[in-house]
Amino acid sequence: MTGDSIPAGIDSTIVERTIDSGFPLLMFPRRLEAAFEGEGAAERCRKLAIGGLFGIVLYNLFLISDRLTAPDTFHIAVWLRLGVVTPIALLLIAALYLNPPVAVRELIVAGGAVILGAGSNFYLMLVAHGQHHDAQHQVIILILLFVTMVERVRFWYAVAACLGCFAIHATALAMLPAYPLQYQISSNAVFGCAVVLSIFASYVLEREMRMNFLLSLRGRLQRRDLDLETRRDPLTGLLNRRSLDEVIEACNQSKSAGLELAIVLLDIDRFKSFNDTAGHQAGDVCLKRVAGIIQSELRDYVDAAFRFGGEEFILVLRGIDLATAVRISERIRRAIEDAAIPHPALPLGEVVTVSMGVASAVVSREIRVGVIIAAADTALYAAKRNGRNQVSPRLPTADIVEMPDRKLRSK
């Protein structure tokens, strides 16, 4: 997903509502949550894996402490750290490169840190009878920092990991006869404070991350809306000449070779006299009604309508031959006539009509879109010369093509 892309199904309403809510539980609505986790998921897995490798290196450096504080059980520490924990951790890190689902990804990091890191230190504390244990249970505090500050595991998984570390720490001290109850209470209180601070840091960091994501989405949506405004005619809401130029350029690209393209030019009959009689404000209303009818008769995401001039429109219909394009144009012409928009410059009862010129061809190096537009323009003038309110060329069986589900289907 690119930096300016907008996830499907996300709009300004859901983004603004979520920002206003403050998302105190660090959870978004379902679609927004999926977008948050899906955006940059592969990159997050990569960073978690790098952090995991860094953690393994630090974890094994504590062999120095094991050698100095518990030389009698050093061989056990070497076997456990290098022979058991490190290979398993490397397998878990390798699994991250498979870009697993969110829950699996976070459990790999949080669960791996607690079970392998804190669990192995707990075991070494138990086997080192009568020897110094301070270094071992202090290491568990570092695991809190690793989970919440280095890997930045998602908040609720971090809470579980921190509570798991606290349980291991308290259990380890309780099982060691060298630690009296008052020392256990004091040590667990300090460790508990470290847990609280780590959880608080995790909350703040993730909330900031989520807010940055929402603000980024807001910015992307605003840029998209601004970009759409520059590509749409402000009066009719249809695409403008700038958008038409971009579509023409795209269709002329070599990758579009072999694309059958139909061009329809549509002109409102006697529109100048409409404006002169009723005024430009009424003329604008007429243009908007005609544009709305045109847009409603096109296929979503396939066809496009543009305001080409004052009262002239151009339709770009992809993958449609001439006969089908004429039938669609005839349907649009009838829909505009059936709308019965009164024409003030004509006798009472006369309504606004349109003339349409149609052309279709397969785009190639020899036949560019401009050639098809020129052919449609010639057909439009033929329709006007022949009496207006018609589609040119005329086909013997120009049946209307109905598209209630936006799929072509002959009536």
mmCIF file of C-alpha atoms in Angstrom:
data_model
loop_
_atom_site.group_PDB
_atom_site.id
_atom_site.type_symbol
_atom_site.label_atom_id
_atom_site.label_comp_id
_atom_site.label_asym_id
_atom_site.label_seq_id
_atom_site.Cartn_x
_atom_site.Cartn_y
_atom_site.Cartn_z
ATOM 1 C CA MET A 1 0.000 0.000 0.000
ATOM 2 C CA THR A 2 1.467 3.347 -1.031
ATOM 3 C CA GLY A 3 1.866 6.317 1.266
ATOM 4 C CA ASP A 4 -1.015 8.195 -0.382
ATOM 5 C CA SER A 5 -3.370 5.278 -0.880
ATOM 6 C CA ILE A 6 -6.642 5.044 1.022
ATOM 7 C CA PRO A 7 -7.817 1.640 2.316
ATOM 8 C CA ALA A 8 -11.049 0.357 0.816
ATOM 9 C CA GLY A 9 -14.184 1.218 2.765
ATOM 10 C CA ILE A 10 -12.546 4.078 4.699
ATOM 11 C CA ASP A 11 -14.013 7.577 4.495
ATOM 12 C CA SER A 12 -13.681 10.866 6.355
ATOM 13 C CA THR A 13 -16.677 10.129 8.590
ATOM 14 C CA ILE A 14 -15.216 7.030 10.236
ATOM 15 C CA VAL A 15 -11.806 8.688 10.607
ATOM 16 C CA GLU A 16 -13.183 11.843 12.247
ATOM 17 C CA ARG A 17 -15.517 9.870 14.500
ATOM 18 C CA THR A 18 -12.625 7.712 15.703
ATOM 19 C CA ILE A 19 -10.397 10.715 16.355
ATOM 20 C CA ASP A 20 -13.167 12.374 18.357
ATOM 21 C CA SER A 21 -13.758 9.217 20.395
ATOM 22 C CA GLY A 22 -10.177 9.164 21.635
ATOM 23 C CA PHE A 23 -10.216 5.329 21.283
ATOM 24 C CA PRO A 24 -9.411 4.849 25.014
ATOM 25 C CA LEU A 25 -9.264 1.056 24.673
ATOM 26 C CA LEU A 26 -6.820 1.344 21.748
ATOM 27 C CA MET A 27 -9.206 -0.378 19.367
ATOM 28 C CA PHE A 28 -10.642 1.009 16.141
ATOM 29 C CA PRO A 29 -13.846 0.060 14.336
ATOM 30 C CA ARG A 30 -13.382 -3.211 12.463
ATOM 31 C CA ARG A 31 -12.617 -1.803 9.005
ATOM 32 C CA LEU A 32 -10.287 0.834 10.384
ATOM 33 C CA GLU A 33 -8.533 -1.704 12.605
ATOM 34 C CA ALA A 34 -7.952 -3.952 9.598
ATOM 35 C CA ALA A 35 -6.508 -0.991 7.686
ATOM 36 C CA PHE A 36 -4.260 -0.032 10.608
ATOM 37 C CA GLU A 37 -2.872 -3.531 10.982
ATOM 38 C CA GLY A 38 -2.709 -4.214 7.263
ATOM 39 C CA GLU A 39 -0.819 -1.053 6.355
ATOM 40 C CA GLY A 40 2.863 -1.806 6.552
ATOM 41 C CA ALA A 41 2.318 -5.257 8.075
ATOM 42 C CA ALA A 42 5.284 -6.770 6.232
ATOM 43 C CA GLU A 43 7.531 -3.916 7.335
ATOM 44 C CA ARG A 44 6.409 -4.334 10.943
ATOM 45 C CA CYS A 45 7.220 -8.049 10.811
ATOM 46 C CA ARG A 46 10.660 -7.201 9.460
ATOM 47 C CA LYS A 47 11.326 -4.724 12.269
ATOM 48 C CA LEU A 48 10.081 -7.174 14.888
ATOM 49 C CA ALA A 49 12.442 -9.791 13.489
ATOM 50 C CA ILE A 50 15.397 -7.394 13.625
ATOM 51 C CA GLY A 51 14.474 -6.478 17.189
ATOM 52 C CA GLY A 52 14.262 -10.170 18.025
ATOM 53 C CA LEU A 53 17.765 -10.812 16.716
ATOM 54 C CA PHE A 54 19.043 -7.900 18.767
ATOM 55 C CA GLY A 55 17.294 -9.356 21.822
ATOM 56 C CA ILE A 56 18.894 -12.778 21.297
ATOM 57 C CA VAL A 57 22.346 -11.201 21.244
ATOM 58 C CA LEU A 58 21.722 -9.353 24.509
ATOM 59 C CA TYR A 59 20.137 -12.435 26.058
ATOM 60 C CA ASN A 60 23.210 -14.563 25.358
ATOM 61 C CA LEU A 61 25.584 -11.871 26.627
ATOM 62 C CA PHE A 62 24.227 -12.695 30.080
ATOM 63 C CA LEU A 63 26.343 -15.832 29.912
ATOM 64 C CA ILE A 64 29.049 -13.539 31.283
ATOM 65 C CA SER A 65 26.900 -12.877 34.344
ATOM 66 C CA ASP A 66 26.102 -16.586 34.633
ATOM 67 C CA ARG A 67 29.821 -17.394 34.634
ATOM 68 C CA LEU A 68 30.611 -14.806 37.276
ATOM 69 C CA THR A 69 27.675 -15.349 39.657
ATOM 70 C CA ALA A 70 26.966 -19.087 39.309
ATOM 71 C CA PRO A 71 30.035 -20.908 37.956
ATOM 72 C CA ASP A 72 28.807 -24.281 39.220
ATOM 73 C CA THR A 73 25.742 -24.180 36.971
ATOM 74 C CA PHE A 74 27.384 -22.328 34.073
ATOM 75 C CA HIS A 75 27.249 -25.426 31.873
ATOM 76 C CA ILE A 76 23.465 -25.531 32.362
ATOM 77 C CA ALA A 77 23.208 -21.848 31.385
ATOM 78 C CA VAL A 78 25.218 -22.474 28.200
ATOM 79 C CA TRP A 79 23.077 -25.465 27.258
ATOM 80 C CA LEU A 80 19.821 -23.630 28.007
ATOM 81 C CA ARG A 81 20.683 -20.317 26.352
ATOM 82 C CA LEU A 82 22.552 -21.512 23.277
ATOM 83 C CA GLY A 83 21.165 -25.004 22.853
ATOM 84 C CA VAL A 84 17.472 -24.506 23.624
ATOM 85 C CA VAL A 85 16.298 -20.896 23.782
ATOM 86 C CA THR A 86 18.332 -19.472 20.891
ATOM 87 C CA PRO A 87 17.299 -22.081 18.262
ATOM 88 C CA ILE A 88 13.625 -21.800 19.238
ATOM 89 C CA ALA A 89 13.824 -17.978 19.159
ATOM 90 C CA LEU A 90 15.422 -18.079 15.710
ATOM 91 C CA LEU A 91 12.592 -20.280 14.438
ATOM 92 C CA LEU A 92 10.036 -17.816 15.812
ATOM 93 C CA ILE A 93 11.870 -14.932 14.160
ATOM 94 C CA ALA A 94 11.891 -16.810 10.865
ATOM 95 C CA ALA A 95 8.117 -17.258 11.195
ATOM 96 C CA LEU A 96 7.746 -13.464 11.329
ATOM 97 C CA TYR A 97 9.059 -13.207 7.784
ATOM 98 C CA LEU A 98 5.998 -15.165 6.649
ATOM 99 C CA ASN A 99 3.888 -12.107 7.581
ATOM 100 C CA PRO A 100 1.502 -14.047 9.865
ATOM 101 C CA PRO A 101 -1.876 -12.697 11.079
ATOM 102 C CA VAL A 102 -1.794 -9.941 13.673
ATOM 103 C CA ALA A 103 -2.612 -12.151 16.663
ATOM 104 C CA VAL A 104 0.027 -14.724 15.695
ATOM 105 C CA ARG A 105 2.605 -12.012 15.056
ATOM 106 C CA GLU A 106 2.114 -10.329 18.414
ATOM 107 C CA LEU A 107 1.946 -13.632 20.301
ATOM 108 C CA ILE A 108 5.210 -14.769 18.737
ATOM 109 C CA VAL A 109 6.997 -11.726 20.133
ATOM 110 C CA ALA A 110 5.205 -11.325 23.469
ATOM 111 C CA GLY A 111 4.891 -15.023 24.203
ATOM 112 C CA GLY A 112 8.413 -15.770 23.025
ATOM 113 C CA ALA A 113 9.886 -13.069 25.250
ATOM 114 C CA VAL A 114 7.997 -14.224 28.345
ATOM 115 C CA ILE A 115 8.241 -17.983 27.942
ATOM 116 C CA LEU A 116 11.777 -18.176 26.559
ATOM 117 C CA GLY A 117 13.336 -15.109 28.176
ATOM 118 C CA ALA A 118 11.669 -14.870 31.558
ATOM 119 C CA GLY A 119 11.029 -18.614 31.792
ATOM 120 C CA SER A 120 14.662 -19.562 31.187
ATOM 121 C CA ASN A 121 15.877 -17.035 33.741
ATOM 122 C CA PHE A 122 13.359 -18.448 36.225
ATOM 123 C CA TYR A 123 14.779 -21.915 35.651
ATOM 124 C CA LEU A 124 18.370 -20.715 36.115
ATOM 125 C CA MET A 125 17.364 -19.076 39.394
ATOM 126 C CA LEU A 126 15.989 -22.384 40.672
ATOM 127 C CA VAL A 127 18.968 -24.519 39.697
ATOM 128 C CA ALA A 128 21.545 -22.096 41.133
ATOM 129 C CA HIS A 129 21.003 -23.244 44.746
ATOM 130 C CA GLY A 130 22.612 -21.108 47.350
ATOM 131 C CA GLN A 131 24.132 -18.716 44.829
ATOM 132 C CA HIS A 132 23.436 -15.118 43.840
ATOM 133 C CA HIS A 133 20.059 -14.614 42.152
ATOM 134 C CA ASP A 134 19.890 -10.828 41.896
ATOM 135 C CA ALA A 135 21.196 -10.717 38.344
ATOM 136 C CA GLN A 136 18.678 -13.349 37.227
ATOM 137 C CA HIS A 137 15.518 -11.725 38.493
ATOM 138 C CA GLN A 138 16.705 -8.269 37.429
ATOM 139 C CA VAL A 139 16.989 -9.587 33.886
ATOM 140 C CA ILE A 140 13.221 -10.088 33.867
ATOM 141 C CA ILE A 141 12.809 -6.300 34.152
ATOM 142 C CA LEU A 142 14.789 -5.978 30.930
ATOM 143 C CA ILE A 143 12.283 -8.279 29.250
ATOM 144 C CA LEU A 144 9.540 -5.795 30.144
ATOM 145 C CA LEU A 145 11.499 -3.048 28.406
ATOM 146 C CA PHE A 146 12.214 -5.271 25.426
ATOM 147 C CA VAL A 147 8.529 -6.101 24.914
ATOM 148 C CA THR A 148 7.133 -2.605 25.448
ATOM 149 C CA MET A 149 9.888 -0.251 24.286
ATOM 150 C CA VAL A 150 11.989 -2.143 21.743
ATOM 151 C CA GLU A 151 9.444 -4.371 20.016
ATOM 152 C CA ARG A 152 6.459 -2.188 20.943
ATOM 153 C CA VAL A 153 4.108 -5.146 21.060
ATOM 154 C CA ARG A 154 0.446 -4.140 20.703
ATOM 155 C CA PHE A 155 -0.877 -2.869 24.037
ATOM 156 C CA TRP A 156 -3.147 -5.706 25.135
ATOM 157 C CA TYR A 157 -0.514 -8.311 24.262
ATOM 158 C CA ALA A 158 2.040 -6.211 26.147
ATOM 159 C CA VAL A 159 -0.245 -6.154 29.206
ATOM 160 C CA ALA A 160 -0.432 -9.948 29.144
ATOM 161 C CA ALA A 161 3.336 -10.208 28.724
ATOM 162 C CA CYS A 162 4.031 -7.804 31.590
ATOM 163 C CA LEU A 163 1.644 -9.617 33.926
ATOM 164 C CA GLY A 164 3.222 -12.927 32.915
ATOM 165 C CA CYS A 165 6.674 -11.586 33.776
ATOM 166 C CA PHE A 166 5.397 -10.385 37.139
ATOM 167 C CA ALA A 167 3.915 -13.815 37.878
ATOM 168 C CA ILE A 168 7.202 -15.509 36.987
ATOM 169 C CA HIS A 169 9.174 -13.047 39.101
ATOM 170 C CA ALA A 170 6.922 -13.460 42.162
ATOM 171 C CA THR A 171 6.853 -17.249 41.805
ATOM 172 C CA ALA A 172 10.634 -17.460 41.484
ATOM 173 C CA LEU A 173 11.228 -15.443 44.638
ATOM 174 C CA ALA A 174 8.626 -17.433 46.561
ATOM 175 C CA MET A 175 10.318 -20.719 45.633
ATOM 176 C CA LEU A 176 13.770 -19.583 46.730
ATOM 177 C CA PRO A 177 14.389 -20.124 50.464
ATOM 178 C CA ALA A 178 17.148 -17.515 50.452
ATOM 179 C CA TYR A 179 14.584 -14.709 50.117
ATOM 180 C CA PRO A 180 12.597 -13.898 53.278
ATOM 181 C CA LEU A 181 9.030 -12.685 52.952
ATOM 182 C CA GLN A 182 9.827 -9.034 53.592
ATOM 183 C CA TYR A 183 12.478 -9.102 50.853
ATOM 184 C CA GLN A 184 10.026 -10.744 48.467
ATOM 185 C CA ILE A 185 7.434 -8.052 49.178
ATOM 186 C CA SER A 186 9.964 -5.285 48.605
ATOM 187 C CA SER A 187 11.358 -6.816 45.433
ATOM 188 C CA ASN A 188 7.920 -7.581 44.010
ATOM 189 C CA ALA A 189 6.791 -4.031 44.785
ATOM 190 C CA VAL A 190 9.700 -2.628 42.790
ATOM 191 C CA PHE A 191 9.050 -5.088 39.984
ATOM 192 C CA GLY A 192 5.333 -4.270 40.084
ATOM 193 C CA CYS A 193 6.134 -0.585 39.627
ATOM 194 C CA ALA A 194 8.270 -1.500 36.627
ATOM 195 C CA VAL A 195 5.289 -3.442 35.238
ATOM 196 C CA VAL A 196 2.943 -0.480 35.728
ATOM 197 C CA LEU A 197 5.373 1.947 34.101
ATOM 198 C CA SER A 198 5.981 -0.433 31.194
ATOM 199 C CA ILE A 199 2.251 -0.877 30.607
ATOM 200 C CA PHE A 200 1.748 2.884 30.767
ATOM 201 C CA ALA A 201 4.571 3.436 28.262
ATOM 202 C CA SER A 202 3.089 0.810 25.960
ATOM 203 C CA TYR A 203 -0.290 2.547 26.105
ATOM 204 C CA VAL A 204 1.161 5.977 25.335
ATOM 205 C CA LEU A 205 3.323 4.708 22.481
ATOM 206 C CA GLU A 206 0.540 2.763 20.800
ATOM 207 C CA ARG A 207 -1.982 5.564 21.205
ATOM 208 C CA GLU A 208 0.468 7.947 19.578
ATOM 209 C CA MET A 209 1.051 5.455 16.775
ATOM 210 C CA ARG A 210 -2.670 5.019 16.195
ATOM 211 C CA MET A 211 -3.290 8.764 16.280
ATOM 212 C CA ASN A 212 -0.527 9.315 13.723
ATOM 213 C CA PHE A 213 -2.190 6.725 11.507
ATOM 214 C CA LEU A 214 -5.548 8.495 11.782
ATOM 215 C CA LEU A 215 -4.003 11.899 11.073
ATOM 216 C CA SER A 216 -2.216 10.415 8.072
ATOM 217 C CA LEU A 217 -5.501 9.004 6.794
ATOM 218 C CA ARG A 218 -7.203 12.359 7.328
ATOM 219 C CA GLY A 219 -4.492 14.056 5.292
ATOM 220 C CA ARG A 220 -4.747 11.498 2.501
ATOM 221 C CA LEU A 221 -8.521 11.862 2.368
ATOM 222 C CA GLN A 222 -8.234 15.645 2.256
ATOM 223 C CA ARG A 223 -5.677 15.477 -0.560
ATOM 224 C CA ARG A 224 -7.897 13.041 -2.445
ATOM 225 C CA ASP A 225 -10.935 15.282 -2.057
ATOM 226 C CA LEU A 226 -8.930 18.291 -3.178
ATOM 227 C CA ASP A 227 -7.608 16.338 -6.137
ATOM 228 C CA LEU A 228 -11.139 15.259 -7.064
ATOM 229 C CA GLU A 229 -12.279 18.865 -6.916
ATOM 230 C CA THR A 230 -9.624 19.844 -9.444
ATOM 231 C CA ARG A 231 -10.788 17.021 -11.724
ATOM 232 C CA ARG A 232 -14.510 17.723 -11.615
ATOM 233 C CA ASP A 233 -16.653 20.358 -13.208
ATOM 234 C CA PRO A 234 -17.994 22.446 -10.303
ATOM 235 C CA LEU A 235 -21.421 22.938 -11.890
ATOM 236 C CA THR A 236 -22.385 19.454 -13.089
ATOM 237 C CA GLY A 237 -20.163 17.300 -10.889
ATOM 238 C CA LEU A 238 -18.943 15.411 -13.949
ATOM 239 C CA LEU A 239 -15.257 15.023 -14.730
ATOM 240 C CA ASN A 240 -13.613 17.978 -16.465
ATOM 241 C CA ARG A 241 -11.238 18.456 -19.392
ATOM 242 C CA ARG A 242 -8.190 17.788 -17.218
ATOM 243 C CA SER A 243 -9.568 14.375 -16.286
ATOM 244 C CA LEU A 244 -10.458 13.720 -19.926
ATOM 245 C CA ASP A 245 -6.880 14.428 -20.997
ATOM 246 C CA GLU A 246 -5.608 11.951 -18.390
ATOM 247 C CA VAL A 247 -8.064 9.260 -19.538
ATOM 248 C CA ILE A 248 -7.117 9.802 -23.175
ATOM 249 C CA GLU A 249 -3.437 9.532 -22.311
ATOM 250 C CA ALA A 250 -4.055 6.324 -20.348
ATOM 251 C CA CYS A 251 -6.048 4.785 -23.189
ATOM 252 C CA ASN A 252 -3.316 5.697 -25.673
ATOM 253 C CA GLN A 253 -0.668 3.881 -23.682
ATOM 254 C CA SER A 254 0.729 0.747 -25.254
ATOM 255 C CA LYS A 255 -0.726 -1.426 -22.485
ATOM 256 C CA SER A 256 -4.187 -0.380 -23.690
ATOM 257 C CA ALA A 257 -3.537 -1.576 -27.233
ATOM 258 C CA GLY A 258 -6.377 -3.802 -28.362
ATOM 259 C CA LEU A 259 -8.914 -2.020 -26.156
ATOM 260 C CA GLU A 260 -12.212 -1.379 -27.896
ATOM 261 C CA LEU A 261 -13.302 2.120 -27.014
ATOM 262 C CA ALA A 262 -16.522 3.971 -27.791
ATOM 263 C CA ILE A 263 -16.743 7.754 -27.692
ATOM 264 C CA VAL A 264 -20.080 9.560 -27.473
ATOM 265 C CA LEU A 265 -20.393 13.310 -27.970
ATOM 266 C CA LEU A 266 -23.635 14.780 -26.623
ATOM 267 C CA ASP A 267 -24.906 18.321 -27.234
ATOM 268 C CA ILE A 268 -28.047 19.926 -25.779
ATOM 269 C CA ASP A 269 -30.232 21.106 -28.643
ATOM 270 C CA ARG A 270 -30.801 24.868 -28.923
ATOM 271 C CA PHE A 271 -29.204 25.550 -25.553
ATOM 272 C CA LYS A 272 -28.122 29.075 -26.441
ATOM 273 C CA SER A 273 -31.731 30.095 -27.008
ATOM 274 C CA PHE A 274 -32.606 28.370 -23.688
ATOM 275 C CA ASN A 275 -30.087 30.600 -21.882
ATOM 276 C CA ASP A 276 -31.131 33.726 -23.761
ATOM 277 C CA THR A 277 -34.779 33.177 -22.855
ATOM 278 C CA ALA A 278 -34.666 31.809 -19.311
ATOM 279 C CA GLY A 279 -31.324 33.165 -18.150
ATOM 280 C CA HIS A 280 -28.068 31.516 -17.141
ATOM 281 C CA GLN A 281 -29.323 30.403 -13.734
ATOM 282 C CA ALA A 282 -32.081 28.299 -15.324
ATOM 283 C CA GLY A 283 -29.547 27.113 -17.888
ATOM 284 C CA ASP A 284 -27.269 25.905 -15.111
ATOM 285 C CA VAL A 285 -30.155 23.966 -13.570
ATOM 286 C CA CYS A 286 -30.817 22.351 -16.947
ATOM 287 C CA LEU A 287 -27.145 21.389 -17.341
ATOM 288 C CA LYS A 288 -27.105 19.773 -13.892
ATOM 289 C CA ARG A 289 -30.264 17.769 -14.603
ATOM 290 C CA VAL A 290 -28.932 16.518 -17.942
ATOM 291 C CA ALA A 291 -25.577 15.633 -16.351
ATOM 292 C CA GLY A 292 -27.352 13.696 -13.589
ATOM 293 C CA ILE A 293 -29.344 11.681 -16.119
ATOM 294 C CA ILE A 294 -26.202 10.873 -18.103
ATOM 295 C CA GLN A 295 -24.297 9.729 -15.017
ATOM 296 C CA SER A 296 -27.152 7.542 -13.807
ATOM 297 C CA GLU A 297 -27.215 5.624 -17.084
ATOM 298 C CA LEU A 298 -23.511 4.660 -17.107
ATOM 299 C CA ARG A 299 -21.755 1.632 -15.656
ATOM 300 C CA ASP A 300 -19.949 2.225 -12.377
ATOM 301 C CA TYR A 301 -16.121 2.193 -12.498
ATOM 302 C CA VAL A 302 -16.116 1.406 -16.245
ATOM 303 C CA ASP A 303 -17.707 4.312 -18.131
ATOM 304 C CA ALA A 304 -16.925 7.972 -17.593
ATOM 305 C CA ALA A 305 -18.757 11.195 -18.428
ATOM 306 C CA PHE A 306 -17.039 14.551 -18.900
ATOM 307 C CA ARG A 307 -18.229 18.083 -19.462
ATOM 308 C CA PHE A 308 -16.588 18.852 -22.805
ATOM 309 C CA GLY A 309 -17.794 22.401 -23.358
ATOM 310 C CA GLY A 310 -20.609 24.745 -22.405
ATOM 311 C CA GLU A 311 -23.508 22.423 -23.234
ATOM 312 C CA GLU A 312 -21.494 19.584 -24.688
ATOM 313 C CA PHE A 313 -20.579 16.347 -22.933
ATOM 314 C CA ILE A 314 -18.339 13.436 -23.882
ATOM 315 C CA LEU A 315 -18.774 9.837 -22.758
ATOM 316 C CA VAL A 316 -15.965 7.274 -22.742
ATOM 317 C CA LEU A 317 -17.291 3.710 -22.844
ATOM 318 C CA ARG A 318 -14.696 0.967 -22.472
ATOM 319 C CA GLY A 319 -14.948 -2.427 -24.132
ATOM 320 C CA ILE A 320 -18.043 -1.545 -26.180
ATOM 321 C CA ASP A 321 -18.546 -1.837 -29.928
ATOM 322 C CA LEU A 322 -20.358 0.694 -32.086
ATOM 323 C CA ALA A 323 -23.738 -1.054 -32.090
ATOM 324 C CA THR A 324 -23.837 -1.330 -28.308
ATOM 325 C CA ALA A 325 -22.649 2.259 -27.883
ATOM 326 C CA VAL A 326 -25.461 3.474 -30.179
ATOM 327 C CA ARG A 327 -28.040 1.533 -28.163
ATOM 328 C CA ILE A 328 -26.739 2.994 -24.892
ATOM 329 C CA SER A 329 -26.754 6.482 -26.412
ATOM 330 C CA GLU A 330 -30.329 6.017 -27.595
ATOM 331 C CA ARG A 331 -31.322 5.030 -24.060
ATOM 332 C CA ILE A 332 -29.698 8.172 -22.669
ATOM 333 C CA ARG A 333 -31.367 10.343 -25.339
ATOM 334 C CA ARG A 334 -34.788 8.938 -24.481
ATOM 335 C CA ALA A 335 -34.176 9.325 -20.742
ATOM 336 C CA ILE A 336 -33.394 13.024 -21.196
ATOM 337 C CA GLU A 337 -36.456 13.511 -23.414
ATOM 338 C CA ASP A 338 -38.637 11.607 -20.925
ATOM 339 C CA ALA A 339 -37.412 13.894 -18.123
ATOM 340 C CA ALA A 340 -39.588 16.540 -19.838
ATOM 341 C CA ILE A 341 -37.446 19.545 -18.971
ATOM 342 C CA PRO A 342 -39.405 22.491 -20.427
ATOM 343 C CA HIS A 343 -37.585 24.465 -23.147
ATOM 344 C CA PRO A 344 -38.630 28.131 -22.709
ATOM 345 C CA ALA A 345 -37.523 29.182 -26.197
ATOM 346 C CA LEU A 346 -39.700 26.638 -27.980
ATOM 347 C CA PRO A 347 -43.481 26.395 -28.312
ATOM 348 C CA LEU A 348 -45.396 25.350 -25.208
ATOM 349 C CA GLY A 349 -44.999 21.648 -24.519
ATOM 350 C CA GLU A 350 -41.598 21.330 -26.184
ATOM 351 C CA VAL A 351 -38.869 19.859 -23.968
ATOM 352 C CA VAL A 352 -35.098 19.810 -23.828
ATOM 353 C CA THR A 353 -33.538 17.225 -26.151
ATOM 354 C CA VAL A 354 -30.019 16.224 -27.099
ATOM 355 C CA SER A 355 -28.150 15.199 -30.213
ATOM 356 C CA MET A 356 -25.478 12.517 -29.962
ATOM 357 C CA GLY A 357 -22.619 11.367 -32.152
ATOM 358 C CA VAL A 358 -21.072 7.951 -31.611
ATOM 359 C CA ALA A 359 -17.851 6.340 -32.811
ATOM 360 C CA SER A 360 -16.034 3.187 -31.756
ATOM 361 C CA ALA A 361 -12.742 1.538 -32.669
ATOM 362 C CA VAL A 362 -9.978 -0.631 -31.280
ATOM 363 C CA VAL A 363 -7.206 1.588 -29.913
ATOM 364 C CA SER A 364 -3.868 0.901 -31.585
ATOM 365 C CA ARG A 365 -0.741 2.731 -32.692
ATOM 366 C CA GLU A 366 -2.538 3.729 -35.865
ATOM 367 C CA ILE A 367 -5.893 4.575 -34.262
ATOM 368 C CA ARG A 368 -5.536 6.844 -31.262
ATOM 369 C CA VAL A 369 -8.327 8.134 -29.052
ATOM 370 C CA GLY A 370 -8.215 11.503 -30.792
ATOM 371 C CA VAL A 371 -9.201 9.816 -34.044
ATOM 372 C CA ILE A 372 -12.259 8.253 -32.388
ATOM 373 C CA ILE A 373 -13.252 11.616 -30.857
ATOM 374 C CA ALA A 374 -13.002 13.272 -34.266
ATOM 375 C CA ALA A 375 -15.238 10.573 -35.760
ATOM 376 C CA ALA A 376 -17.789 11.063 -32.970
ATOM 377 C CA ASP A 377 -17.697 14.813 -33.572
ATOM 378 C CA THR A 378 -18.472 14.263 -37.253
ATOM 379 C CA ALA A 379 -21.365 12.000 -36.289
ATOM 380 C CA LEU A 380 -22.683 14.646 -33.884
ATOM 381 C CA TYR A 381 -22.832 17.285 -36.599
ATOM 382 C CA ALA A 382 -24.623 14.800 -38.820
ATOM 383 C CA ALA A 383 -27.255 14.322 -36.102
ATOM 384 C CA LYS A 384 -27.762 18.067 -35.872
ATOM 385 C CA ARG A 385 -28.009 18.484 -39.636
ATOM 386 C CA ASN A 386 -30.596 15.724 -39.788
ATOM 387 C CA GLY A 387 -32.965 17.462 -37.378
ATOM 388 C CA ARG A 388 -31.483 17.070 -33.858
ATOM 389 C CA ASN A 389 -32.865 14.910 -31.017
ATOM 390 C CA GLN A 390 -31.267 11.792 -32.429
ATOM 391 C CA VAL A 391 -28.253 9.528 -32.277
ATOM 392 C CA SER A 392 -25.871 9.279 -35.214
ATOM 393 C CA PRO A 393 -25.139 6.895 -36.781
ATOM 394 C CA ARG A 394 -28.538 5.264 -36.720
ATOM 395 C CA LEU A 395 -28.687 1.495 -36.616
ATOM 396 C CA PRO A 396 -31.595 -0.569 -38.005
ATOM 397 C CA THR A 397 -32.218 -2.168 -34.586
ATOM 398 C CA ALA A 398 -31.177 0.437 -32.045
ATOM 399 C CA ASP A 399 -32.903 -1.232 -29.084
ATOM 400 C CA ILE A 400 -32.351 0.343 -25.699
ATOM 401 C CA VAL A 401 -29.782 -1.428 -23.528
ATOM 402 C CA GLU A 402 -31.030 -1.672 -19.938
ATOM 403 C CA MET A 403 -28.443 -1.923 -17.149
ATOM 404 C CA PRO A 404 -30.286 -2.152 -13.820
ATOM 405 C CA ASP A 405 -27.311 -3.947 -12.311
ATOM 406 C CA ARG A 406 -24.764 -1.958 -14.303
ATOM 407 C CA LYS A 407 -24.148 -4.876 -16.651
ATOM 408 C CA LEU A 408 -24.944 -4.760 -20.337
ATOM 409 C CA ARG A 409 -28.080 -6.672 -21.211
ATOM 410 C CA SER A 410 -30.274 -6.325 -24.323
ATOM 411 C CA LYS A 411 -33.895 -5.647 -23.612
#
